[in-house]
Tab-separated table of N, CA and C in Angstrom:
chain	number	residue	atom	x	y	z
A	1	UNK	N	25.284	183.897	-92.911
A	1	UNK	CA	24.117	183.743	-93.466
A	1	UNK	C	24.201	184.738	-95.119
A	2	UNK	N	23.997	183.965	-96.170
A	2	UNK	CA	23.769	185.338	-97.254
A	2	UNK	C	22.552	186.182	-97.014
A	3	UNK	N	22.173	187.250	-97.558
A	3	UNK	CA	21.561	187.904	-97.666
A	3	UNK	C	20.120	187.524	-97.701
A	4	UNK	N	20.490	186.605	-99.129
A	4	UNK	CA	19.234	186.053	-99.338
A	4	UNK	C	18.730	184.971	-98.506
A	5	UNK	N	19.539	184.536	-97.772
A	5	UNK	CA	18.424	183.962	-96.484
A	5	UNK	C	18.039	184.493	-95.578
A	6	UNK	N	18.784	185.573	-95.001
A	6	UNK	CA	17.604	186.341	-94.028
A	6	UNK	C	16.492	186.968	-94.622
A	7	UNK	N	16.385	187.348	-96.654
A	7	UNK	CA	15.400	187.569	-96.361
A	7	UNK	C	14.245	186.469	-97.105
A	8	UNK	N	14.707	185.548	-97.148
A	8	UNK	CA	14.200	183.826	-97.561
A	8	UNK	C	13.384	183.757	-95.482
A	9	UNK	N	14.260	184.246	-94.549
A	9	UNK	CA	13.426	184.086	-93.329
A	9	UNK	C	12.137	185.204	-92.976
A	10	UNK	N	12.944	186.665	-93.712
A	10	UNK	CA	12.046	187.248	-93.197
A	10	UNK	C	10.846	186.815	-93.828
A	11	UNK	N	10.534	186.669	-95.280
A	11	UNK	CA	9.486	186.233	-95.820
A	11	UNK	C	8.396	184.947	-94.763
A	12	UNK	N	9.009	184.393	-94.230
A	12	UNK	CA	9.039	183.034	-94.242
A	12	UNK	C	8.285	183.241	-92.671
A	13	UNK	N	8.566	183.971	-92.166
A	13	UNK	CA	7.939	184.941	-90.635
A	13	UNK	C	7.037	185.783	-90.608
A	14	UNK	N	6.721	186.102	-92.701
A	14	UNK	CA	5.478	187.580	-92.369
A	14	UNK	C	4.506	186.393	-92.648
A	15	UNK	N	4.666	184.673	-93.513
A	15	UNK	CA	3.818	183.752	-93.770
A	15	UNK	C	3.183	183.396	-92.428
A	16	UNK	N	3.713	182.873	-92.036
A	16	UNK	CA	3.840	182.447	-90.389
A	16	UNK	C	2.897	183.588	-89.932
A	17	UNK	N	3.101	184.456	-89.571
A	17	UNK	CA	2.246	185.801	-88.698
A	17	UNK	C	1.217	185.756	-89.607
A	18	UNK	N	0.577	185.621	-90.507
A	18	UNK	CA	-0.040	185.831	-91.558
A	18	UNK	C	-0.902	184.493	-91.709
A	19	UNK	N	-0.807	183.048	-91.190
A	19	UNK	CA	-1.268	182.368	-90.691
A	19	UNK	C	-1.237	180.897	-91.868
A	20	UNK	N	-0.717	181.066	-93.211
A	20	UNK	CA	-0.197	181.215	-94.244
A	20	UNK	C	0.746	180.113	-94.372
A	21	UNK	N	1.798	179.839	-93.635
A	21	UNK	CA	2.706	178.999	-93.728
A	21	UNK	C	2.442	177.441	-93.619
A	22	UNK	N	2.817	177.075	-94.716
A	22	UNK	CA	2.927	175.626	-94.778
A	22	UNK	C	3.879	174.864	-93.735
A	23	UNK	N	3.517	173.289	-93.435
A	23	UNK	CA	4.473	172.586	-92.689
A	23	UNK	C	6.190	172.630	-92.912
A	24	UNK	N	6.025	172.689	-94.435
A	24	UNK	CA	7.157	172.624	-95.198
A	24	UNK	C	8.057	173.722	-94.602
A	25	UNK	N	7.465	175.229	-94.960
A	25	UNK	CA	7.526	176.465	-94.947
A	25	UNK	C	8.420	176.245	-93.758
A	26	UNK	N	7.161	176.145	-92.694
A	26	UNK	CA	7.665	176.161	-91.448
A	26	UNK	C	9.272	176.110	-90.822
A	27	UNK	N	9.202	174.278	-91.028
A	27	UNK	CA	10.768	173.991	-90.987
A	27	UNK	C	11.404	174.286	-91.366
A	28	UNK	N	11.636	174.773	-92.896
A	28	UNK	CA	12.648	175.537	-93.709
A	28	UNK	C	12.511	177.138	-92.597
A	29	UNK	N	11.868	177.725	-91.944
A	29	UNK	CA	12.099	179.038	-90.781
A	29	UNK	C	12.885	178.439	-90.071
A	30	UNK	N	12.682	177.099	-89.218
A	30	UNK	CA	13.132	176.672	-88.289
A	30	UNK	C	14.236	176.639	-88.468
A	31	UNK	N	14.790	176.181	-90.215
A	31	UNK	CA	16.366	176.238	-89.619
A	31	UNK	C	17.132	177.204	-90.560
A	32	UNK	N	16.467	178.060	-90.904
A	32	UNK	CA	17.024	179.094	-91.159
A	32	UNK	C	17.356	179.889	-89.576
A	33	UNK	N	16.259	179.796	-89.071
A	33	UNK	CA	16.613	180.512	-87.293
A	33	UNK	C	17.899	180.201	-86.926
A	34	UNK	N	17.954	178.490	-86.571
A	34	UNK	CA	18.831	177.972	-86.441
A	34	UNK	C	20.356	178.835	-86.910
A	35	UNK	N	20.692	178.568	-87.989
A	35	UNK	CA	21.546	178.638	-88.917
A	35	UNK	C	22.159	180.743	-87.927
A	36	UNK	N	20.989	181.386	-87.952
A	36	UNK	CA	21.065	182.529	-88.030
A	36	UNK	C	21.668	182.842	-86.614
A	37	UNK	N	20.898	181.943	-85.541
A	37	UNK	CA	21.854	181.752	-84.244
A	37	UNK	C	22.956	181.304	-83.871
A	38	UNK	N	23.461	180.077	-84.703
A	38	UNK	CA	24.937	179.888	-85.084
A	38	UNK	C	25.864	180.421	-85.085
A	39	UNK	N	25.278	181.724	-85.926
A	39	UNK	CA	26.238	182.811	-86.870
A	39	UNK	C	26.273	184.020	-85.885
A	40	UNK	N	25.089	183.919	-85.355
A	40	UNK	CA	25.365	185.093	-83.873
A	40	UNK	C	26.069	184.768	-82.817
A	41	UNK	N	26.308	183.767	-82.831
A	41	UNK	CA	27.006	182.738	-81.421
A	41	UNK	C	28.410	183.114	-81.529
A	42	UNK	N	28.735	182.462	-83.109
A	42	UNK	CA	30.339	183.431	-83.521
A	42	UNK	C	30.973	184.321	-83.433
A	43	UNK	N	29.652	185.067	-84.179
A	43	UNK	CA	30.093	186.504	-84.055
A	43	UNK	C	30.270	187.259	-82.984
A	44	UNK	N	29.948	186.622	-81.967
A	44	UNK	CA	29.947	186.966	-80.510
A	44	UNK	C	30.951	186.343	-79.708
A	45	UNK	N	31.533	185.524	-80.110
A	45	UNK	CA	33.112	184.973	-79.422
A	45	UNK	C	33.849	185.620	-79.443
A	46	UNK	N	34.488	185.538	-78.404
A	46	UNK	CA	35.808	186.558	-78.030
A	46	UNK	C	37.079	186.192	-78.833
């Protein structure tokens, strides 16, 4: 993931916690979170 994607994910998570995120932003966050999880799993492979 790029630094820009990580920052976007952080921004969206803050909007979600504040209850200000649109449905589209929530879906975008979910996609970024899935990418984050995949990147983490690949990093952890032996």
